[in-house]
Amino acid sequence: MFGFINPHTFASHFLHNLPSLKPLTSLLIFLVFQDVHVMIFIGFGFLMTFLKRYGFSSVGVNLLLAAFGLQWGLLMQGIWHMDHGKIKVNIFKMINADFSTATVLISFGAVLGKTSPVQLLIMTILEITIFSINEHLVANILEANDVGASMIIHAFGAYFGLAVARVLYRPNLRNGHENEGSVYHSDMFAMIGTVFLWMFWPSFNSAIADPGLPQLTAVINTYLSLATCVLSAYAISSLVEHKGKLDMVHIQNATLAGGVAVGTCADMNIDPFGAMLIGFIAGIISTLGFKYLSPILASNLGIQDTCGVHNLHGMPGILGGLAGIVAVALGKKNGSASMQAAALASSLGFALIGGAITGLIMKLPFWGQPPDQNCYDDSLYWEVPEEEEENEGSLAPADPSKNKAEA
Amino acid sequence: MFGFINPHTFASHFLHNLPSLKPLTSLLIFLVFQDVHVMIFIGFGFLMTFLKRYGFSSVGVNLLLAAFGLQWGLLMQGIWHMDHGKIKVNIFKMINADFSTATVLISFGAVLGKTSPVQLLIMTILEITIFSINEHLVANILEANDVGASMIIHAFGAYFGLAVARVLYRPNLRNGHENEGSVYHSDMFAMIGTVFLWMFWPSFNSAIADPGLPQLTAVINTYLSLATCVLSAYAISSLVEHKGKLDMVHIQNATLAGGVAVGTCADMNIDPFGAMLIGFIAGIISTLGFKYLSPILASNLGIQDTCGVHNLHGMPGILGGLAGIVAVALGKKNGSASMQAAALASSLGFALIGGAITGLIMKLPFWGQPPDQNCYDDSLYWEVPEEEEENEGSLAPADPSKNKAEA
Amino acid sequence: MFGFINPHTFASHFLHNLPSLKPLTSLLIFLVFQDVHVMIFIGFGFLMTFLKRYGFSSVGVNLLLAAFGLQWGLLMQGIWHMDHGKIKVNIFKMINADFSTATVLISFGAVLGKTSPVQLLIMTILEITIFSINEHLVANILEANDVGASMIIHAFGAYFGLAVARVLYRPNLRNGHENEGSVYHSDMFAMIGTVFLWMFWPSFNSAIADPGLPQLTAVINTYLSLATCVLSAYAISSLVEHKGKLDMVHIQNATLAGGVAVGTCADMNIDPFGAMLIGFIAGIISTLGFKYLSPILASNLGIQDTCGVHNLHGMPGILGGLAGIVAVALGKKNGSASMQAAALASSLGFALIGGAITGLIMKLPFWGQPPDQNCYDDSLYWEVPEEEEENEGSLAPADPSKNKAEA
């Protein structure tokens, strides 16, 4: 019991036996996870509420897809990481499950208003399955860096969704649809989504980073990239719009491109300047994409991208992948530039091919796809309340279907 | 100074003297508390804004009751835990104070739109007082498990509120009230409440769990229960509604029943399957309750449950209590099944009797209870702005009562 | 290797080498920072959306100013804290950068609706520069206490903004403006801001407190002050309004005055009673200010304070500074009462003079200041969607400028 002690053995004994540090760390990572959770359920959900008559579907179907997708994502992760034949759940896997749903919610944005919940559930199953194959390839075979998932979530989700949108092309809607626009209050609801995404993106990009300095670096780089991205998005929006006005579509979306684009490099030693440069460029290309590229995709290529995910997730995701190649080549983090390039190519390839096949399956005629004239309209899938009448204060019985307790 | 060292004494010396771990832990628990705080003030507040003309009261009176209730709750806790004749405040007590207000906000849902702020403040005082007696009994005398408070908060709050609602029965409103329904945007505001409650429920159920594995177990079980609950709530809503449509009332409420029902068992060793089963069943009974039971309660028993708290908190809370009895009987956690049953019975008994007495006191004619025709209407208690006019841009002086700075 | 060990050397060796405690602490402080971030971007942004036709500008320009301001704030901090000629970014500096933007957003409230984005960007540069001089003086030269920044952020930001508002006085709007009021839903959006500010204020006041007991004290004092402030704000609002009704302007703002007023004393040993007293008084003077003082400022002094920042930040900020003088004089924390008084005087002096000069620069005729009739109107700076039409379901092509993907 008493005797000489080897300090090093003793030290490792102590560090090993510190009773509360490991659960403390898990609880701390759980709180980072909560930020990611807010991005998935409030962020993505409300960002898509900009349409005048599609708010119930945006936030409601977002909840359905994400809650279903995270369970499917846990299952898909389990395939690679079995533990005595059982799938164990921990906070790290919960983060990855939320990540896997993010791909679906991005693709959802490309086909918003033109698909039924059943079609979207099928997309969820297929997309998360394909995502987990690509993710395994990128992370474990290629061993590429992608801490904030510019490639494996953002570029993947965007091009997957665009491929689906191409297959589901609706020629009758090539001149737009009456309901495919916002009203004042729907744009305000969308800003709730935008701002929560913007604020919590540093948590997203750092959630699975190595603890310690890499994690803090991911926080700081993302924070700086997003801050400069706001400036370039506002500046370009004002430059390209009539009379120097700002366009809500740009502000709701392009201000976030900096978070997407800095993802791959987030935990790298790219200095504040590097992060800010990436964010600045992302804000420019995203805004220009909304203004000039989306109309071309719609009219020439038959890609009707409802939320403009190509501008928010697609191009900034590729920019992030390219920045990662350059940063690794410059030695900002250990890795191989060619493996980074392979990871980007793999993510795009799986997305386009997987999305096209998924789109064909979704096109089968028995999934309840909405007819053209009912697109962008909640009332096809939801009990929608009548509009407010102004004769307040009377005691006339309400329409019973609107009466919560007695419906 | 120099000499032989007993490693075990030494170890405990170190662990005792680690300078920053205890405040670190307190700060960490404060951040978990913040999630609970968001559920209380944003979650409950906005969940109740679904009514077309009662948003100010829902979120505003929610703030008043919660801010008052947490002070009363701190005082009531102080009675059991005096420290040299003083009431000390710490993060743990702040969590419990927020918990005690949750009972009031649940009961508020049962009488929403039919009570005055003064009546509700009286209910706050009485309900938190009775809650703290029952909580003391359940936790310290019966020593029952109820980490996520299915019994002592959810079932208690629901049946307390239903008893009050029964006493305050308004026969003239038995066919509903014109304002007792939602409009499109009010349903969107309510979804803010729903989604924040849904996301942060794992923090609620784990906030007072034992640090370490039990706390993480509570997080994971709640997360899984909520995820499956969404699936069953959507499925049943679509099955029971006309043409397979979804009903916002179900989505806003029944998706949360999994968080309620898994509360008692949250920190138990029930495996992912157990948690998911509880959530799945909760989603079913909650949705069916809204569809079929609430109308019966209203028409046959005279219980006009505005927000349907019986379906979200009442039945799922009892389900949680029953699941806790079974789980303890199966040895998922140390405890006595009969004490669990006694805790459930105690919570229901205190709720029904306490609620009935409270309702009688609230019925006294001098608390400003609104007349039938002014129910569900903010304008009785709030200065409500005139509706938007469309003649923008003119310089005509506004109604001065609408002018913030010059009112 | 083996030998006698000095326990104290050994202890310091261990504590020094604990591998994960420092990054753990940084990550924890990052999560506190996230609460502050939510206050800046959601809290301030949505609090100002109460105006019927100025929501895009409130939340959108708030995002622009804050994203720009935090970069400018990092730069200004860098001047005092250079590291080998480089500006290093860490979580602590991110908190301070967010703090420096808070001054601008408070001042923004005083001139909301009457200034162009370019004018506001100029104000951002000048105000943060002057803030950082005063902050350096108060913290490093005077060594005054102001952990929650009642003086250096709230009083400073308010009086800076009021000085700007005075210089930009618009005599044609002395009887108000048609758009200078709320509608029902805009008041609901504003409550999102209010409630997030209210909930997360304990994080704001404790974010830069000394770790350990002082930080927890700051949390608890702020929580208690805010809770009592709600009670006095509701009580006074009901007392001074017609028929005992509540006024949304009071509820949205005066409920927060307790967070402002307890700022300076937050980490002091003022006991729960002290914190609650400060909050209670703050709620009274803030509500009375909205009711009686704002109209006088507007009509007699030519200060048109759109959001009533004098009542939420100005007077409660001075109250906080005075409370700090008293508390230091009573020995609640080490310090000099005269240095506290000097800090308050310095903050007010820099604010009034700095604001007046800034206002004169903003008045130069080439910054695009809106004409009187276009005040409080988003459509001057934003593409605003047409109002909702009711002929849903038709396939008529939408106005292409409203079509997101094809614009």
PDB file of N, CA, C and O in Angstrom, chain C residues 338-373:
ATOM      1  N   SER C 338     -15.834  55.852  -6.505  1.00  0.00           N
ATOM      2  CA  SER C 338     -15.614  57.013  -7.367  1.00  0.00           C
ATOM      3  C   SER C 338     -15.186  56.581  -8.769  1.00  0.00           C
ATOM      4  O   SER C 338     -15.532  57.238  -9.756  1.00  0.00           O
ATOM      5  N   MET C 339     -14.448  55.472  -8.848  1.00  0.00           N
ATOM      6  CA  MET C 339     -14.097  54.976 -10.183  1.00  0.00           C
ATOM      7  C   MET C 339     -15.352  54.471 -10.915  1.00  0.00           C
ATOM      8  O   MET C 339     -15.474  54.626 -12.126  1.00  0.00           O
ATOM      9  N   GLN C 340     -16.278  53.876 -10.144  1.00  0.00           N
ATOM     10  CA  GLN C 340     -17.547  53.474 -10.753  1.00  0.00           C
ATOM     11  C   GLN C 340     -18.291  54.704 -11.294  1.00  0.00           C
ATOM     12  O   GLN C 340     -18.818  54.665 -12.411  1.00  0.00           O
ATOM     13  N   ALA C 341     -18.318  55.750 -10.485  1.00  0.00           N
ATOM     14  CA  ALA C 341     -19.002  56.973 -10.923  1.00  0.00           C
ATOM     15  C   ALA C 341     -18.315  57.564 -12.149  1.00  0.00           C
ATOM     16  O   ALA C 341     -18.968  58.028 -13.093  1.00  0.00           O
ATOM     17  N   ALA C 342     -16.981  57.521 -12.138  1.00  0.00           N
ATOM     18  CA  ALA C 342     -16.247  58.041 -13.289  1.00  0.00           C
ATOM     19  C   ALA C 342     -16.559  57.226 -14.537  1.00  0.00           C
ATOM     20  O   ALA C 342     -16.658  57.759 -15.657  1.00  0.00           O
ATOM     21  N   ALA C 343     -16.710  55.900 -14.355  1.00  0.00           N
ATOM     22  CA  ALA C 343     -17.013  55.045 -15.497  1.00  0.00           C
ATOM     23  C   ALA C 343     -18.378  55.380 -16.089  1.00  0.00           C
ATOM     24  O   ALA C 343     -18.552  55.417 -17.315  1.00  0.00           O
ATOM     25  N   LEU C 344     -19.337  55.661 -15.203  1.00  0.00           N
ATOM     26  CA  LEU C 344     -20.670  56.030 -15.692  1.00  0.00           C
ATOM     27  C   LEU C 344     -20.620  57.359 -16.435  1.00  0.00           C
ATOM     28  O   LEU C 344     -21.161  57.499 -17.545  1.00  0.00           O
ATOM     29  N   ALA C 345     -19.916  58.312 -15.835  1.00  0.00           N
ATOM     30  CA  ALA C 345     -19.801  59.628 -16.467  1.00  0.00           C
ATOM     31  C   ALA C 345     -19.085  59.516 -17.810  1.00  0.00           C
ATOM     32  O   ALA C 345     -19.497  60.117 -18.813  1.00  0.00           O
ATOM     33  N   SER C 346     -18.035  58.733 -17.836  1.00  0.00           N
ATOM     34  CA  SER C 346     -17.287  58.552 -19.081  1.00  0.00           C
ATOM     35  C   SER C 346     -18.171  57.946 -20.162  1.00  0.00           C
ATOM     36  O   SER C 346     -18.176  58.403 -21.314  1.00  0.00           O
ATOM     37  N   SER C 347     -18.944  56.925 -19.788  1.00  0.00           N
ATOM     38  CA  SER C 347     -19.794  56.265 -20.781  1.00  0.00           C
ATOM     39  C   SER C 347     -20.840  57.221 -21.338  1.00  0.00           C
ATOM     40  O   SER C 347     -21.089  57.253 -22.549  1.00  0.00           O
ATOM     41  N   LEU C 348     -21.446  58.016 -20.447  1.00  0.00           N
ATOM     42  CA  LEU C 348     -22.453  58.967 -20.905  1.00  0.00           C
ATOM     43  C   LEU C 348     -21.820  60.072 -21.747  1.00  0.00           C
ATOM     44  O   LEU C 348     -22.376  60.475 -22.780  1.00  0.00           O
ATOM     45  N   GLY C 349     -20.651  60.529 -21.318  1.00  0.00           N
ATOM     46  CA  GLY C 349     -19.982  61.597 -22.056  1.00  0.00           C
ATOM     47  C   GLY C 349     -19.580  61.152 -23.451  1.00  0.00           C
ATOM     48  O   GLY C 349     -19.877  61.826 -24.452  1.00  0.00           O
ATOM     49  N   PHE C 350     -18.894  60.019 -23.542  1.00  0.00           N
ATOM     50  CA  PHE C 350     -18.507  59.520 -24.864  1.00  0.00           C
ATOM     51  C   PHE C 350     -19.738  59.295 -25.733  1.00  0.00           C
ATOM     52  O   PHE C 350     -19.725  59.535 -26.944  1.00  0.00           O
ATOM     53  N   ALA C 351     -20.822  58.786 -25.113  1.00  0.00           N
ATOM     54  CA  ALA C 351     -22.029  58.486 -25.884  1.00  0.00           C
ATOM     55  C   ALA C 351     -22.629  59.754 -26.461  1.00  0.00           C
ATOM     56  O   ALA C 351     -22.914  59.827 -27.666  1.00  0.00           O
ATOM     57  N   LEU C 352     -22.817  60.776 -25.623  1.00  0.00           N
ATOM     58  CA  LEU C 352     -23.518  61.975 -26.082  1.00  0.00           C
ATOM     59  C   LEU C 352     -22.686  62.745 -27.101  1.00  0.00           C
ATOM     60  O   LEU C 352     -23.195  63.157 -28.150  1.00  0.00           O
ATOM     61  N   ILE C 353     -21.409  62.913 -26.799  1.00  0.00           N
ATOM     62  CA  ILE C 353     -20.559  63.671 -27.736  1.00  0.00           C
ATOM     63  C   ILE C 353     -20.318  62.837 -28.996  1.00  0.00           C
ATOM     64  O   ILE C 353     -20.450  63.320 -30.123  1.00  0.00           O
ATOM     65  N   GLY C 354     -19.977  61.564 -28.794  1.00  0.00           N
ATOM     66  CA  GLY C 354     -19.726  60.699 -29.953  1.00  0.00           C
ATOM     67  C   GLY C 354     -20.964  60.570 -30.821  1.00  0.00           C
ATOM     68  O   GLY C 354     -20.880  60.597 -32.058  1.00  0.00           O
ATOM     69  N   GLY C 355     -22.123  60.440 -30.179  1.00  0.00           N
ATOM     70  CA  GLY C 355     -23.363  60.318 -30.942  1.00  0.00           C
ATOM     71  C   GLY C 355     -23.685  61.586 -31.715  1.00  0.00           C
ATOM     72  O   GLY C 355     -24.146  61.512 -32.865  1.00  0.00           O
ATOM     73  N   ALA C 356     -23.447  62.729 -31.091  1.00  0.00           N
ATOM     74  CA  ALA C 356     -23.747  63.994 -31.769  1.00  0.00           C
ATOM     75  C   ALA C 356     -22.867  64.166 -32.999  1.00  0.00           C
ATOM     76  O   ALA C 356     -23.345  64.517 -34.088  1.00  0.00           O
ATOM     77  N   ILE C 357     -21.574  63.880 -32.842  1.00  0.00           N
ATOM     78  CA  ILE C 357     -20.664  63.995 -33.992  1.00  0.00           C
ATOM     79  C   ILE C 357     -21.056  62.994 -35.078  1.00  0.00           C
ATOM     80  O   ILE C 357     -21.120  63.310 -36.268  1.00  0.00           O
ATOM     81  N   THR C 358     -21.336  61.757 -34.646  1.00  0.00           N
ATOM     82  CA  THR C 358     -21.736  60.732 -35.615  1.00  0.00           C
ATOM     83  C   THR C 358     -23.009  61.139 -36.338  1.00  0.00           C
ATOM     84  O   THR C 358     -23.135  60.946 -37.563  1.00  0.00           O
ATOM     85  N   GLY C 359     -23.957  61.715 -35.598  1.00  0.00           N
ATOM     86  CA  GLY C 359     -25.196  62.172 -36.224  1.00  0.00           C
ATOM     87  C   GLY C 359     -24.942  63.226 -37.288  1.00  0.00           C
ATOM     88  O   GLY C 359     -25.552  63.199 -38.370  1.00  0.00           O
ATOM     89  N   LEU C 360     -24.014  64.152 -36.996  1.00  0.00           N
ATOM     90  CA  LEU C 360     -23.702  65.193 -37.980  1.00  0.00           C
ATOM     91  C   LEU C 360     -23.116  64.586 -39.253  1.00  0.00           C
ATOM     92  O   LEU C 360     -23.454  64.992 -40.370  1.00  0.00           O
ATOM     93  N   ILE C 361     -22.247  63.588 -39.086  1.00  0.00           N
ATOM     94  CA  ILE C 361     -21.670  62.930 -40.267  1.00  0.00           C
ATOM     95  C   ILE C 361     -22.759  62.174 -41.029  1.00  0.00           C
ATOM     96  O   ILE C 361     -22.816  62.203 -42.264  1.00  0.00           O
ATOM     97  N   MET C 362     -23.660  61.519 -40.269  1.00  0.00           N
ATOM     98  CA  MET C 362     -24.732  60.771 -40.938  1.00  0.00           C
ATOM     99  C   MET C 362     -25.714  61.693 -41.658  1.00  0.00           C
ATOM    100  O   MET C 362     -26.444  61.256 -42.543  1.00  0.00           O
ATOM    101  N   LYS C 363     -25.728  62.978 -41.257  1.00  0.00           N
ATOM    102  CA  LYS C 363     -26.684  63.917 -41.854  1.00  0.00           C
ATOM    103  C   LYS C 363     -26.204  64.454 -43.202  1.00  0.00           C
ATOM    104  O   LYS C 363     -26.977  65.106 -43.924  1.00  0.00           O
ATOM    105  N   LEU C 364     -24.947  64.204 -43.535  1.00  0.00           N
ATOM    106  CA  LEU C 364     -24.442  64.667 -44.829  1.00  0.00           C
ATOM    107  C   LEU C 364     -25.352  64.123 -45.928  1.00  0.00           C
ATOM    108  O   LEU C 364     -25.862  63.018 -45.831  1.00  0.00           O
ATOM    109  N   PRO C 365     -25.567  64.900 -46.977  1.00  0.00           N
ATOM    110  CA  PRO C 365     -26.704  64.598 -47.864  1.00  0.00           C
ATOM    111  C   PRO C 365     -26.476  63.456 -48.861  1.00  0.00           C
ATOM    112  O   PRO C 365     -27.335  63.213 -49.690  1.00  0.00           O
ATOM    113  N   PHE C 366     -25.365  62.739 -48.795  1.00  0.00           N
ATOM    114  CA  PHE C 366     -25.133  61.729 -49.851  1.00  0.00           C
ATOM    115  C   PHE C 366     -25.149  60.295 -49.339  1.00  0.00           C
ATOM    116  O   PHE C 366     -24.567  59.410 -49.948  1.00  0.00           O
ATOM    117  N   TRP C 367     -25.781  60.034 -48.217  1.00  0.00           N
ATOM    118  CA  TRP C 367     -25.851  58.657 -47.711  1.00  0.00           C
ATOM    119  C   TRP C 367     -27.210  58.005 -47.948  1.00  0.00           C
ATOM    120  O   TRP C 367     -27.510  56.964 -47.378  1.00  0.00           O
ATOM    121  N   GLY C 368     -28.050  58.643 -48.737  1.00  0.00           N
ATOM    122  CA  GLY C 368     -29.321  58.007 -49.082  1.00  0.00           C
ATOM    123  C   GLY C 368     -30.347  57.982 -47.974  1.00  0.00           C
ATOM    124  O   GLY C 368     -31.151  57.056 -47.891  1.00  0.00           O
ATOM    125  N   GLN C 369     -30.329  58.975 -47.091  1.00  0.00           N
ATOM    126  CA  GLN C 369     -31.333  59.029 -46.027  1.00  0.00           C
ATOM    127  C   GLN C 369     -32.745  59.078 -46.621  1.00  0.00           C
ATOM    128  O   GLN C 369     -32.990  59.795 -47.572  1.00  0.00           O
ATOM    129  N   PRO C 370     -33.664  58.262 -46.089  1.00  0.00           N
ATOM    130  CA  PRO C 370     -35.000  58.195 -46.692  1.00  0.00           C
ATOM    131  C   PRO C 370     -35.772  59.493 -46.494  1.00  0.00           C
ATOM    132  O   PRO C 370     -35.661  60.131 -45.443  1.00  0.00           O
ATOM    133  N   PRO C 371     -36.578  59.893 -47.495  1.00  0.00           N
ATOM    134  CA  PRO C 371     -37.471  61.043 -47.303  1.00  0.00           C
ATOM    135  C   PRO C 371     -38.540  60.722 -46.267  1.00  0.00           C
ATOM    136  O   PRO C 371     -38.845  59.547 -46.025  1.00  0.00           O
ATOM    137  N   ASP C 372     -39.106  61.759 -45.674  1.00  0.00           N
ATOM    138  CA  ASP C 372     -40.060  61.571 -44.577  1.00  0.00           C
ATOM    139  C   ASP C 372     -41.162  60.575 -44.923  1.00  0.00           C
ATOM    140  O   ASP C 372     -41.498  59.704 -44.121  1.00  0.00           O
ATOM    141  N   GLN C 373     -41.719  60.704 -46.128  1.00  0.00           N
ATOM    142  CA  GLN C 373     -42.890  59.867 -46.405  1.00  0.00           C
ATOM    143  C   GLN C 373     -42.517  58.398 -46.596  1.00  0.00           C
ATOM    144  O   GLN C 373     -43.388  57.535 -46.535  1.00  0.00           O
TER     145      GLN C 373
END
